[in-house]
Coordinates of C-alpha atoms in Angstrom, one line a residue:
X1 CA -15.4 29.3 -1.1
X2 CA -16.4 26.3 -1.3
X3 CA -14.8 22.6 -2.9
X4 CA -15.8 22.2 -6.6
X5 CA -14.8 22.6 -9.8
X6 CA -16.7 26.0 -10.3
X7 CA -15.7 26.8 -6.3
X8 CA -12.0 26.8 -6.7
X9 CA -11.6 28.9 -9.9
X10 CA -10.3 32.4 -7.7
X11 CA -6.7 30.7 -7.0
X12 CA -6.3 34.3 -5.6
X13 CA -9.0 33.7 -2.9
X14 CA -7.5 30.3 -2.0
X15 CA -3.9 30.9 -2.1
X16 CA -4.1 34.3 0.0
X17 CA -5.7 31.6 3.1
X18 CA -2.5 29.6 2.3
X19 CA -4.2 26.8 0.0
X20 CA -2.1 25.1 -2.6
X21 CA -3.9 24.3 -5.8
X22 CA -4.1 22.0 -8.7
X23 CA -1.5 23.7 -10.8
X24 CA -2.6 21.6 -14.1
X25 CA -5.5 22.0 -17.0
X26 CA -8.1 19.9 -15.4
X27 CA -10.1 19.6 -18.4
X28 CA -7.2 18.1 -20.8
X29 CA -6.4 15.8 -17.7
X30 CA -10.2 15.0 -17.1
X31 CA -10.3 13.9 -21.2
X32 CA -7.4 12.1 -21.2
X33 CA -7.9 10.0 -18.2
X34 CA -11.4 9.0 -19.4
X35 CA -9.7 7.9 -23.1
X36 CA -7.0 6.6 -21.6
X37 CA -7.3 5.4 -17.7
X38 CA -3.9 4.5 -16.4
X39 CA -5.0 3.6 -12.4
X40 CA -8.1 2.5 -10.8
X41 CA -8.8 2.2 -6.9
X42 CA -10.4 0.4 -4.9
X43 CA -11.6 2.2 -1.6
X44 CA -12.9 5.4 -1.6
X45 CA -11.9 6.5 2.2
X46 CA -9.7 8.8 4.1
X47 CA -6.2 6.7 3.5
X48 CA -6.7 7.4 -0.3
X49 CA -7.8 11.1 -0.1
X50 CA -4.9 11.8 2.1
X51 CA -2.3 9.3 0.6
X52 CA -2.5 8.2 -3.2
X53 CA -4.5 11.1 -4.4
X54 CA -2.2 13.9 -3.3
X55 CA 0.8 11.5 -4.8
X56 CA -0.9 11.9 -8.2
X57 CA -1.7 15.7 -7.8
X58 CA 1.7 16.2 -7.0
X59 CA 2.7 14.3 -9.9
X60 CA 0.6 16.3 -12.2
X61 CA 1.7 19.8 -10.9
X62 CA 5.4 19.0 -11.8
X63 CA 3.8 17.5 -15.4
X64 CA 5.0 13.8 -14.6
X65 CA 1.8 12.6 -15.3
X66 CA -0.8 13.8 -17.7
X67 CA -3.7 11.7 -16.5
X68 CA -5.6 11.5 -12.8
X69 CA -7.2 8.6 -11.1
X70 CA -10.4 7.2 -11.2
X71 CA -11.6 5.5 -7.6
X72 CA -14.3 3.0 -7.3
X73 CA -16.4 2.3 -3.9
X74 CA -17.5 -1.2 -3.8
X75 CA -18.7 -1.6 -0.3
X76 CA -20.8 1.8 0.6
X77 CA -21.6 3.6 -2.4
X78 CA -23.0 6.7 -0.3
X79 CA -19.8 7.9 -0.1
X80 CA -20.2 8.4 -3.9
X81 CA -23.3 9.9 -4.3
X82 CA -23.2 11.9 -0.8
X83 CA -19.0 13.3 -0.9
X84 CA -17.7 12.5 -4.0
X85 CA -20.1 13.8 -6.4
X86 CA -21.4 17.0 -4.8
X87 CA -18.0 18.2 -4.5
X88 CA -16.9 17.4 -8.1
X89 CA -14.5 14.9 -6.5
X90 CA -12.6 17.7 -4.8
X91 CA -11.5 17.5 -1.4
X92 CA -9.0 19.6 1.2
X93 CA -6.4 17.2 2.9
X94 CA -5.0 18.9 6.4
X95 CA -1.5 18.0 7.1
X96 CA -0.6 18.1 10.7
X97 CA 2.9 18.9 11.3
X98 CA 4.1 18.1 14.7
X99 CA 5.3 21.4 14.9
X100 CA 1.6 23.1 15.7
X101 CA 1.3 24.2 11.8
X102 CA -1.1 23.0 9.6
X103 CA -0.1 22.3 5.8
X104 CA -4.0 23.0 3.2
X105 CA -4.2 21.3 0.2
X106 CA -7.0 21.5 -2.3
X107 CA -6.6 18.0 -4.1
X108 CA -8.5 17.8 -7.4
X109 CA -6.8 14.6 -8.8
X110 CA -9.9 12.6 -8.6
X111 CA -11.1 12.9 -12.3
X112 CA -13.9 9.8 -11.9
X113 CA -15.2 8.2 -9.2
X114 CA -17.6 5.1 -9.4
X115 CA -19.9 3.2 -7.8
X116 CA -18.4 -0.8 -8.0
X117 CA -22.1 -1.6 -8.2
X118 CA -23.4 -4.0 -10.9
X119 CA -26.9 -2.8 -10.4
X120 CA -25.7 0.8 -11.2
X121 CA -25.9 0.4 -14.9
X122 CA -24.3 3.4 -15.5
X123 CA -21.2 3.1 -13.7
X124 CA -21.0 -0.7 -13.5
X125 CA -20.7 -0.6 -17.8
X126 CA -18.3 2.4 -17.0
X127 CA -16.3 0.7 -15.2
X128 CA -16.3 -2.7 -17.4
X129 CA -15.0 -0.3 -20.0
X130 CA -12.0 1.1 -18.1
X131 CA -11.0 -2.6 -17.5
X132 CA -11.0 -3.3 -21.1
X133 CA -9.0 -0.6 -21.6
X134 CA -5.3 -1.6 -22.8
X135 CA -4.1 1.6 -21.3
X136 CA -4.7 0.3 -17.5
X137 CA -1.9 -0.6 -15.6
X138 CA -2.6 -0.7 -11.9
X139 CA -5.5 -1.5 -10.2
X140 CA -4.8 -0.7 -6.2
X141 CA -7.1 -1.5 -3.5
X142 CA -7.4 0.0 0.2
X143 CA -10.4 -2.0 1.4
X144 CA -9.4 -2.8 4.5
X145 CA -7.9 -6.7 5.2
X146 CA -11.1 -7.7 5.8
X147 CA -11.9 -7.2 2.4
X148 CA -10.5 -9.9 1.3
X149 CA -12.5 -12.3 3.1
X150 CA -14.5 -14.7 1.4
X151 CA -15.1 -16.1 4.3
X152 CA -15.8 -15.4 8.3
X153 CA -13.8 -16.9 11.3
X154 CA -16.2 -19.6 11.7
X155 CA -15.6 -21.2 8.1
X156 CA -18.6 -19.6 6.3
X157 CA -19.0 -17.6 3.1
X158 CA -19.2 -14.3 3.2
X159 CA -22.2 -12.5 2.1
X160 CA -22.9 -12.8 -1.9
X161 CA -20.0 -15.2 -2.5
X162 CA -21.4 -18.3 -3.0
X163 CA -24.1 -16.9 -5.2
X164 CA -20.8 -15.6 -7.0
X165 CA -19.0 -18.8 -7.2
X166 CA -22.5 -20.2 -8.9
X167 CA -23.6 -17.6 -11.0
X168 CA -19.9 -16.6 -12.6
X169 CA -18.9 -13.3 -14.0
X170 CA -22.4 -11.6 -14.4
X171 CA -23.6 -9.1 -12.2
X172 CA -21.4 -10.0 -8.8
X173 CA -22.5 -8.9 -5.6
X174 CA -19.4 -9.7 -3.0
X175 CA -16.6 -7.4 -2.8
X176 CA -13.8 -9.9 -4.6
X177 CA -16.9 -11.4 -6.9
X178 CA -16.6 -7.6 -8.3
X179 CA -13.3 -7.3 -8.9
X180 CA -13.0 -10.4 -10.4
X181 CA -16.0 -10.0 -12.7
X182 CA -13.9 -6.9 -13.6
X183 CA -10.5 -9.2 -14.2
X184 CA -12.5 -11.7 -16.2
X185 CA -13.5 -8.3 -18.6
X186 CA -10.1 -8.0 -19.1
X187 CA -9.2 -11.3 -20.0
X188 CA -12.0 -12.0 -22.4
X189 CA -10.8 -8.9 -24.3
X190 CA -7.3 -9.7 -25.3
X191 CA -6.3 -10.9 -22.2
X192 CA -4.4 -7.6 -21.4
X193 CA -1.6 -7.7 -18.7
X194 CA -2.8 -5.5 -15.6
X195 CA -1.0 -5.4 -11.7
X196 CA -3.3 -5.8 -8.9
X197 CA -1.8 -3.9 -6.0
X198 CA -3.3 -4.0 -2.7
X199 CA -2.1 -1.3 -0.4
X200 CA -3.6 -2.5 2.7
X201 CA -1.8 -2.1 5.7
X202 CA -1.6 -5.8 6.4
X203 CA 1.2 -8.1 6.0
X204 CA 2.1 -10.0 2.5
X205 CA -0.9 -7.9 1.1
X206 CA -0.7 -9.3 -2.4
X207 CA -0.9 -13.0 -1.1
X208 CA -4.4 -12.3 0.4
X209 CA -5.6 -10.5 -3.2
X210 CA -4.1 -13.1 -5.0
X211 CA -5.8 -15.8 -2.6
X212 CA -8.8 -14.5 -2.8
X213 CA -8.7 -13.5 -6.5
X214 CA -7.3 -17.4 -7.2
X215 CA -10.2 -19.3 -5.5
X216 CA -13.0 -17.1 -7.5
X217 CA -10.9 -18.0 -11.0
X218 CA -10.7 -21.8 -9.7
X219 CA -14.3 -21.9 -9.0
X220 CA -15.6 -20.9 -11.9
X221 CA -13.2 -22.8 -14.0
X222 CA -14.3 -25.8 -12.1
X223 CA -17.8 -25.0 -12.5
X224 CA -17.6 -24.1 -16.2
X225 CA -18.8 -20.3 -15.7
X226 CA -16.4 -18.6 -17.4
X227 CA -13.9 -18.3 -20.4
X228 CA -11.8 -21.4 -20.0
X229 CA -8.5 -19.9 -19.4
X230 CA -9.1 -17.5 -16.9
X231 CA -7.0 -19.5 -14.0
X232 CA -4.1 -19.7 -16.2
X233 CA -4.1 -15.8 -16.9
X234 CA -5.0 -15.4 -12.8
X235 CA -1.7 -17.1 -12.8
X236 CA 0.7 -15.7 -15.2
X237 CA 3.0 -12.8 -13.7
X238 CA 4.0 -11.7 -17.3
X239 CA -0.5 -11.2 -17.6
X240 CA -1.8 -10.5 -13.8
X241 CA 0.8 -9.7 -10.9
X242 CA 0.0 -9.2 -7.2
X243 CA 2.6 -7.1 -5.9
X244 CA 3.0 -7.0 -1.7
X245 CA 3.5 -3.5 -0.3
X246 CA 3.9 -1.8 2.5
X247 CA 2.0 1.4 3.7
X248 CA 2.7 3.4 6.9
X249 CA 0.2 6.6 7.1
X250 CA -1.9 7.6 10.0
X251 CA -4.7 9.0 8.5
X252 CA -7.9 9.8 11.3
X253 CA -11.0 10.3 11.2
X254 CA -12.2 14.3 9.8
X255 CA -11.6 15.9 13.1
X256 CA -13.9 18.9 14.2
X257 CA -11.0 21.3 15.0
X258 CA -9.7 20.8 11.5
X259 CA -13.5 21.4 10.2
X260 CA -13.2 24.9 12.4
X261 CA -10.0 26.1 10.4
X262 CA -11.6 25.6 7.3
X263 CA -14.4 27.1 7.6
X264 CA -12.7 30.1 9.5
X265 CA -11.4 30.5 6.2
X266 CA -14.7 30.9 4.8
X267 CA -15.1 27.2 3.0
X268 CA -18.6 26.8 3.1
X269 CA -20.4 23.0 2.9
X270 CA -18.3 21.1 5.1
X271 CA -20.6 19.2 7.1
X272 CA -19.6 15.3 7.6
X273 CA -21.8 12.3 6.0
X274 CA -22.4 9.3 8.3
X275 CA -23.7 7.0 5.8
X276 CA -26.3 4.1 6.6
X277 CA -23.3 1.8 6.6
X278 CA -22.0 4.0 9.3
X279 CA -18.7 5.5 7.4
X280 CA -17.8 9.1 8.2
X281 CA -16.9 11.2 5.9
X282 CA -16.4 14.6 5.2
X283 CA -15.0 16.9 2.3
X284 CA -11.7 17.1 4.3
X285 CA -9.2 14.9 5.4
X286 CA -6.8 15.0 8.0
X287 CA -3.3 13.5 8.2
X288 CA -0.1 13.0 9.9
X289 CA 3.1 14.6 7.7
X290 CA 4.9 11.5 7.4
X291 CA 4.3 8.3 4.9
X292 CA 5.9 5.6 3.0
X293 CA 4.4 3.2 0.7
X294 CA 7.3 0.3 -0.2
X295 CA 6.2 -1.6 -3.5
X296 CA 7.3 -4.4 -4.8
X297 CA 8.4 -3.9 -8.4
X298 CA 6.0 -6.1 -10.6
X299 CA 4.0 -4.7 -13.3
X300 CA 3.3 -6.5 -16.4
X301 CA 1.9 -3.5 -17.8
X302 CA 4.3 -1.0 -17.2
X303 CA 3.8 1.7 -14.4
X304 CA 4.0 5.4 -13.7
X305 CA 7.0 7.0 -12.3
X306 CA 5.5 7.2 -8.7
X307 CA 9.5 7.3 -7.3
X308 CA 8.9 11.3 -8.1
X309 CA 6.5 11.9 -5.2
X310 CA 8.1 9.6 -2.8
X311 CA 7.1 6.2 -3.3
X312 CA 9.6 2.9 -3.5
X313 CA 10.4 0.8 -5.9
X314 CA 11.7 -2.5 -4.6
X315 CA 11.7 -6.5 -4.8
X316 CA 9.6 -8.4 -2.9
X317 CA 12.0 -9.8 -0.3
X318 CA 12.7 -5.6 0.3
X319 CA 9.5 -5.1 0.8
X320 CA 9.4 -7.7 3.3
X321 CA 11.9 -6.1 5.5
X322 CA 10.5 -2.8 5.5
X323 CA 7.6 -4.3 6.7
X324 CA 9.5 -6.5 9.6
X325 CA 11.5 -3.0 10.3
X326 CA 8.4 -1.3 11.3
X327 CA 6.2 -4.0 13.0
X328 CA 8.7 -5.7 14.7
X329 CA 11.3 -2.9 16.1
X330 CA 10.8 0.7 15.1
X331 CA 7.1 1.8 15.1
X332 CA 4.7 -0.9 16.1
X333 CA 6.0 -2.3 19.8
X334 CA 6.9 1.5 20.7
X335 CA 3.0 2.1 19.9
X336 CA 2.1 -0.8 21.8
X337 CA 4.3 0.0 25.1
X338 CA 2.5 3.2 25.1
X339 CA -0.8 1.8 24.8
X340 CA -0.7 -0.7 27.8
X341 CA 1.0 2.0 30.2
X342 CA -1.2 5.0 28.9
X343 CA -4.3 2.2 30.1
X344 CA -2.7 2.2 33.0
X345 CA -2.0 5.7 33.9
X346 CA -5.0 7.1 32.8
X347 CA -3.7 8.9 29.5
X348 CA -6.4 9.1 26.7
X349 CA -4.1 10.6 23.8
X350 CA -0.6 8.8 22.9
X351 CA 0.7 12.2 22.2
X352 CA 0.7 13.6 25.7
X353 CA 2.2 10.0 26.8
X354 CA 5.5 11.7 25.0
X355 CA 6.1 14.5 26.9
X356 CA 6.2 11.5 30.0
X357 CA 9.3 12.0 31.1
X358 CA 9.7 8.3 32.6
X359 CA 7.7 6.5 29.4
X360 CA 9.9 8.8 27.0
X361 CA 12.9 7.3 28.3
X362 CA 11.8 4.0 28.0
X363 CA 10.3 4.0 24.9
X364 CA 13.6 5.4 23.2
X365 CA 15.3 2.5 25.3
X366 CA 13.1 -0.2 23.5
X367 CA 13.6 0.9 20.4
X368 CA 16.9 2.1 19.9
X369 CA 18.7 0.1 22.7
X370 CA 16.9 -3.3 22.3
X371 CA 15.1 -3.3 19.3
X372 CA 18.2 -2.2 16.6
X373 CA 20.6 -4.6 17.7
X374 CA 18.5 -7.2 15.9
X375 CA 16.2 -5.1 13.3
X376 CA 15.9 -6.2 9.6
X377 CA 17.2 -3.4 8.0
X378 CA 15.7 -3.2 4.6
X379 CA 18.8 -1.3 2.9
X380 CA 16.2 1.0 1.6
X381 CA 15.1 3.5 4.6
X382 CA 17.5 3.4 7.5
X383 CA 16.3 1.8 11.0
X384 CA 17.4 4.6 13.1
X385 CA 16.0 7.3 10.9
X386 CA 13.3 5.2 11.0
X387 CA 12.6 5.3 15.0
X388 CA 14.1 8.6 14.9
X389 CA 11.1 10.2 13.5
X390 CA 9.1 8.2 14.7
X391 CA 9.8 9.1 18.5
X392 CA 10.4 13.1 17.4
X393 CA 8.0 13.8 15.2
X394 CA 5.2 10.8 14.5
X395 CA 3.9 10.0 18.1
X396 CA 4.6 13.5 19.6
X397 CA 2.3 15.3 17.1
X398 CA 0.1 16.6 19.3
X399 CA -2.5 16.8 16.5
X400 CA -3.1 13.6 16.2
X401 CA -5.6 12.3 18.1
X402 CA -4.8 8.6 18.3
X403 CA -5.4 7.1 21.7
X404 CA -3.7 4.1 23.9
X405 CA -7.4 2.3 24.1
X406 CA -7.4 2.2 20.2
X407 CA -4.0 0.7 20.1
X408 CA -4.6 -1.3 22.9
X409 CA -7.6 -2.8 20.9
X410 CA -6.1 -6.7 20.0
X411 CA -3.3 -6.9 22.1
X412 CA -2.8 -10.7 22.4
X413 CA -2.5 -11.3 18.9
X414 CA 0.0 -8.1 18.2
X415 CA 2.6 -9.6 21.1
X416 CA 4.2 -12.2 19.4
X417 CA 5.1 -10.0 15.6
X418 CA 5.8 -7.0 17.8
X419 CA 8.0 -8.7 20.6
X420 CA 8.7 -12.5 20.0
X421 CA 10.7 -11.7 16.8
X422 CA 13.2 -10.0 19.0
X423 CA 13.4 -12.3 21.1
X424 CA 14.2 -15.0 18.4
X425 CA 16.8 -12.6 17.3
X426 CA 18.1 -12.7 20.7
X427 CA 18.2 -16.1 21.2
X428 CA 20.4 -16.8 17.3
X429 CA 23.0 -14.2 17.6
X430 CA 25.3 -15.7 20.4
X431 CA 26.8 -12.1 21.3
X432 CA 23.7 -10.9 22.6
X433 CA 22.0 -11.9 25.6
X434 CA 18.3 -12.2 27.0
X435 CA 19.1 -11.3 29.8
X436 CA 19.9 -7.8 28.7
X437 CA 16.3 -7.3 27.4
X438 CA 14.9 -5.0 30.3
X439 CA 11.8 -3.3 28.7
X440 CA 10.8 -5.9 26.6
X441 CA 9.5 -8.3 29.0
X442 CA 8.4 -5.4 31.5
X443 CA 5.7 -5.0 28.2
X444 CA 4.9 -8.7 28.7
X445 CA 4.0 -7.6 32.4
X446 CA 2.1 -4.6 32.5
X447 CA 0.1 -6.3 29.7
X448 CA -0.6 -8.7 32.1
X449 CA -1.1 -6.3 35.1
X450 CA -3.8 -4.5 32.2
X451 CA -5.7 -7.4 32.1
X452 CA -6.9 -7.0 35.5
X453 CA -8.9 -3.7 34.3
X454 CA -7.4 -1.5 37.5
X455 CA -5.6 1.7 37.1
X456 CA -2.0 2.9 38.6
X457 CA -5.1 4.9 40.7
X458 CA -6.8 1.7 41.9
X459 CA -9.9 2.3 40.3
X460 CA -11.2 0.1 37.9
X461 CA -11.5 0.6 33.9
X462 CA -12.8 -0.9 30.6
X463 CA -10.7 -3.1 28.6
X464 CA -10.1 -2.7 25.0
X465 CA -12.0 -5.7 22.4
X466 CA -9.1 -8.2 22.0
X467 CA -10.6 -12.0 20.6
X468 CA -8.9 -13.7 23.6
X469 CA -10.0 -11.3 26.5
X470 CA -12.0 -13.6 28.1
X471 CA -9.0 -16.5 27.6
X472 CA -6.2 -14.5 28.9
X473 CA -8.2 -12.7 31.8
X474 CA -8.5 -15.7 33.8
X475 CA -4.8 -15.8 34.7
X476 CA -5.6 -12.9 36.8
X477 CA -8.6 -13.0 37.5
X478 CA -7.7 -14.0 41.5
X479 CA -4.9 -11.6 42.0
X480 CA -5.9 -8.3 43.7
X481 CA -3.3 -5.8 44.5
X482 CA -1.3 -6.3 47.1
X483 CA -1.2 -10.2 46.8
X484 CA 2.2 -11.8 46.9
X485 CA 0.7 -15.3 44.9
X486 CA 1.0 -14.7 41.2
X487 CA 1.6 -18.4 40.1
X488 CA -1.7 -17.9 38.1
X489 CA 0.5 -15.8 35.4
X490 CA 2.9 -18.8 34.9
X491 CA 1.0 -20.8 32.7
X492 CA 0.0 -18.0 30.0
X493 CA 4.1 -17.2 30.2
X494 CA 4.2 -21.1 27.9
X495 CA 2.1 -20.0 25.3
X496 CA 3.7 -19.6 22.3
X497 CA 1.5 -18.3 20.2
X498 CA 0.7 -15.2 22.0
X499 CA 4.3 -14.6 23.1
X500 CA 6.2 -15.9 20.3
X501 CA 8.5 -18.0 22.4
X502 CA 7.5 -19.9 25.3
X503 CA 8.8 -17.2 27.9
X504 CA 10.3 -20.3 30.3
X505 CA 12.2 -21.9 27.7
X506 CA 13.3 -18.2 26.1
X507 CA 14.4 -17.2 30.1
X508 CA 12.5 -14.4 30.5
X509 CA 9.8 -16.0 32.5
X510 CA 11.2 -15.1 35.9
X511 CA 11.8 -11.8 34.6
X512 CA 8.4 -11.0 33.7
X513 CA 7.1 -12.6 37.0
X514 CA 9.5 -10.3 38.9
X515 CA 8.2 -7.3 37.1
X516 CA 4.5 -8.4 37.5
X517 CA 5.1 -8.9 41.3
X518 CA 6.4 -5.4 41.7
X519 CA 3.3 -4.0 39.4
X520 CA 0.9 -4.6 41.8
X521 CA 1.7 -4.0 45.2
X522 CA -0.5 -1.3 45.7
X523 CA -2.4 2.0 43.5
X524 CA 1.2 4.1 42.2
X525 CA 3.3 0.7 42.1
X526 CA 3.4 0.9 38.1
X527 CA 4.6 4.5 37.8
X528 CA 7.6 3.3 40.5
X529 CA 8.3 0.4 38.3
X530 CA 8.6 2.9 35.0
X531 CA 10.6 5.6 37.4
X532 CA 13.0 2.4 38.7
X533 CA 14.3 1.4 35.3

């Protein structure tokens, strides 16, 4: 058995190990799609395997579509050459129920996949052709937000941009400078109408394509390296639109209990690639049951009917509040209490942290007592359902192997989307009160208490990267446990821009100082704290 073209012809073989197939003519959808591309992506990793691909496949066994997707890798082209090719673009995606099961799905609705190289002749003129193409109507991206950098935290470009800028549309070597070498193709050919849709798992994704996409057009426009008239098409909504979105998947790294299943069943080549560039891949993926991608309706093109695997179709304020539902109430600061008391306690996998009979009850009391009273709902997926799977089925799964120190990773900049906004919606609505908020600010303290790298057990342990670590350590840098002076905390409790609110002037101050006090009395003082409330 093994993942090709060739490999999965005995459906009889496949199907008796419980493996669901393509059910359509891949040749017919393989010819069409190269006449006729409908979709490109951008980003060749796990999220897409596990995410858009299987939309499409599912789209094309129930004969919604009659075309598959071409993906493009613009940043490590081994995965291309190494996964992608050997395997005839076919992988297995592992979906891990919370339940124990797993659900085995041979996904072959890859039907090109590309190297976004412009030294690769051969698949650079490819894919200049599929953007000429009038038949293209979404290009999507999952490049990480990162990707749309063109430049670093200290101000400067970003490799291969500035030669970009100067050089124009010819033979790009950034990321962006690609896809907008790509754009330009378009434009120059009829200046065909095309949506740019980034489904990165950042917020107001479009803005940062757009921004990105905007300043290459403006360059070269100002620098007289292009077809005059490529801004104005950058920036017509009827030509070129940059829908936001919202995406909510967990999607791991290949996991080596997964590889065992399959290869129990007798799939043979499965080994993982670490590429030069350090990406892991492997011809599976593994992913959590649940998902959501929220787009915002805008495509000057016209667009498949993605509603028919799942996918919303919404405006752009929507969109917005799906995206301020989960960060800000029903997924995010749930994830985030867990990571700074699973630290604490010594817990390495967020899943175990659930069957914690003390952090269970709190983390249901965050969400569902102090977190709906003010949550945005978007109209479009209900808040409690939302939480509701989320605390049943999405952090429980036991097969997920997500742990507190990832999540932990970046705390001081996650506080103030995750937390402040409740507090601001505390602080507007005059029938609620602050003062009612009980594990909200106990977060704000046992962050703190993390900080000083020592367990519930007393003994010491590493802290997860965070940009201000070193800034926000100092605060407790002289308290030991036991100590009864903890004035050193009252000065990060102002900062705004980590809290949201200036704690004092929001009154939770004194009740985050109280909670802080308790925390460190001695070794077992923060599981008494959880136990108390």
């Amino acid at each position: 058995m093994k993942l090709t073209i060739e490999g999965i012809k005995n459906t009889a073989e496949w199907e008796a190990k419980g493996y669901s197939l393509p059910k359509f003519d891949r040749a017919s959808v393989e010819a069409a799609t190269k006449a006729n591309p409908f979709w490109i992506h951008f980003g060749a990793g796990n999220i897409f395997r596990a995410f858009q691909a299987n939309v499409v496949q599912e789209l094309l066994n129930k004969g919604v579509l009659d075309r598959g997707l071409v993906v493009a890798e613009g940043y490590d082209y081994e995965i291309i050459e190494k996964m992608y090719r050997p395997h005839d673009n076919i992988g297995a995606l592992v979906t891990l129920k919370s339940s124990g099961s797993v659900e085995k799905t041979v996904v072959g609705s890859i039907m090109e996949a590309l190297a976004a190289d412009s030294e690769n002749e051969k698949d650079w003129a490819r894919l200049l052709e599929i953007f000429r193409s009038p038949s293209l109507q979404m290009v999507t991206f999952t490049i990480t937000e990162k990707g749309y950098l063109l430049r670093n935290a200290a101000g400067l470009m970003m490799p291969g941009v500035e030669d970009d800028f100067a050089a124009g549309p010819v033979l790009p070597k950034s990321y962006i400078g690609k896809v907008v070498t790509l754009l330009h193709e378009r434009y120059v050919n009829g200046e065909l109408p095309v949506a740019m849709v980034s489904m990165d798992n950042c917020s107001h994704n479009g803005d940062k394509l757009y921004a990105a996409v905007n300043e290459f057009a403006k360059e070269w426009e100002n620098r007289g390296v292009c077809k005059p008239g490529f801004l104005d098409y950058v920036n017509n909504p009827s030509k070129v639109s940059f829908p936001w979105t919202m995406i909510d998947k967990i999607t791991p790294r290949p996991d080596a209990k997964i590889e065992k299943i399959l290869a129990d069943d007798g799939i043979e080549q499965l080994e993982p690639v670490i590429t030069s560039k350090k990406t892991y891949v492997a011809p599976f993926v593994n992913a959590e049951e649940c998902q959501y991608l929220v787009i915002e309706d805008s495509f000057p093109n016209g667009r498949p009917e993605l509603e028919k695997a799942g996918l919303y179709f919404t405006d752009r304020a929507t969109v917005d509040k799906v995206e301020k539902m989960k960060v800000c109430t029903c997924l995010n600061p749930l994830h985030t209490f867990l990571a700074v008391s699973g630290c604490l306690l010594g817990y390495t996998l967020i899943a175990d942290e659930m069957k914690d009979p003390d952090l269970l009850r709190l983390v249901k009391r965050l969400g569902y007592e102090e977190g709906l009273p003010v949550v945005v709902d978007p109209g479009i997926i209900k808040p409690r359902d939302f939480i509701d799977e989320v605390v049943n089925i999405r952090i429980p799964n036991p097969f997920m192997p997500d742990t507190p120190q990832r999540i932990a990773c970046d705390t001081s900049q996650k506080l103030s989307i995750r937390f402040g906004e409740t507090i601001k919606g505390y602080l507007a609505r005059p029938e609620l009160k602050v003062s009612d908020l009980k594990v909200l600010p106990l977060v704000f303290a046992l962050w703190l208490r993390y900080l000083m790298a020592i367990g519930d057990d007393g003994k010491a342990f590493e802290l997860s990267p965070d940009p201000l670590l070193e800034d926000c350590k100092k605060y407790v840098a002289g308290i030991k446990l036991g100590d009864t002076d903890i004035t050193s905390i009252e000065a990060i409790l102002h900062r705004k821009e980590i809290f949201g609110v200036d704690l004092f002037e929001a009154g939770l101050a004194d009740t985050v100082k109280a909670y802080f006090a308790q925390l460190i009395k001695a070794p077992g003082a923060v599981r008494e704290v959880l136990k108390s409330l």
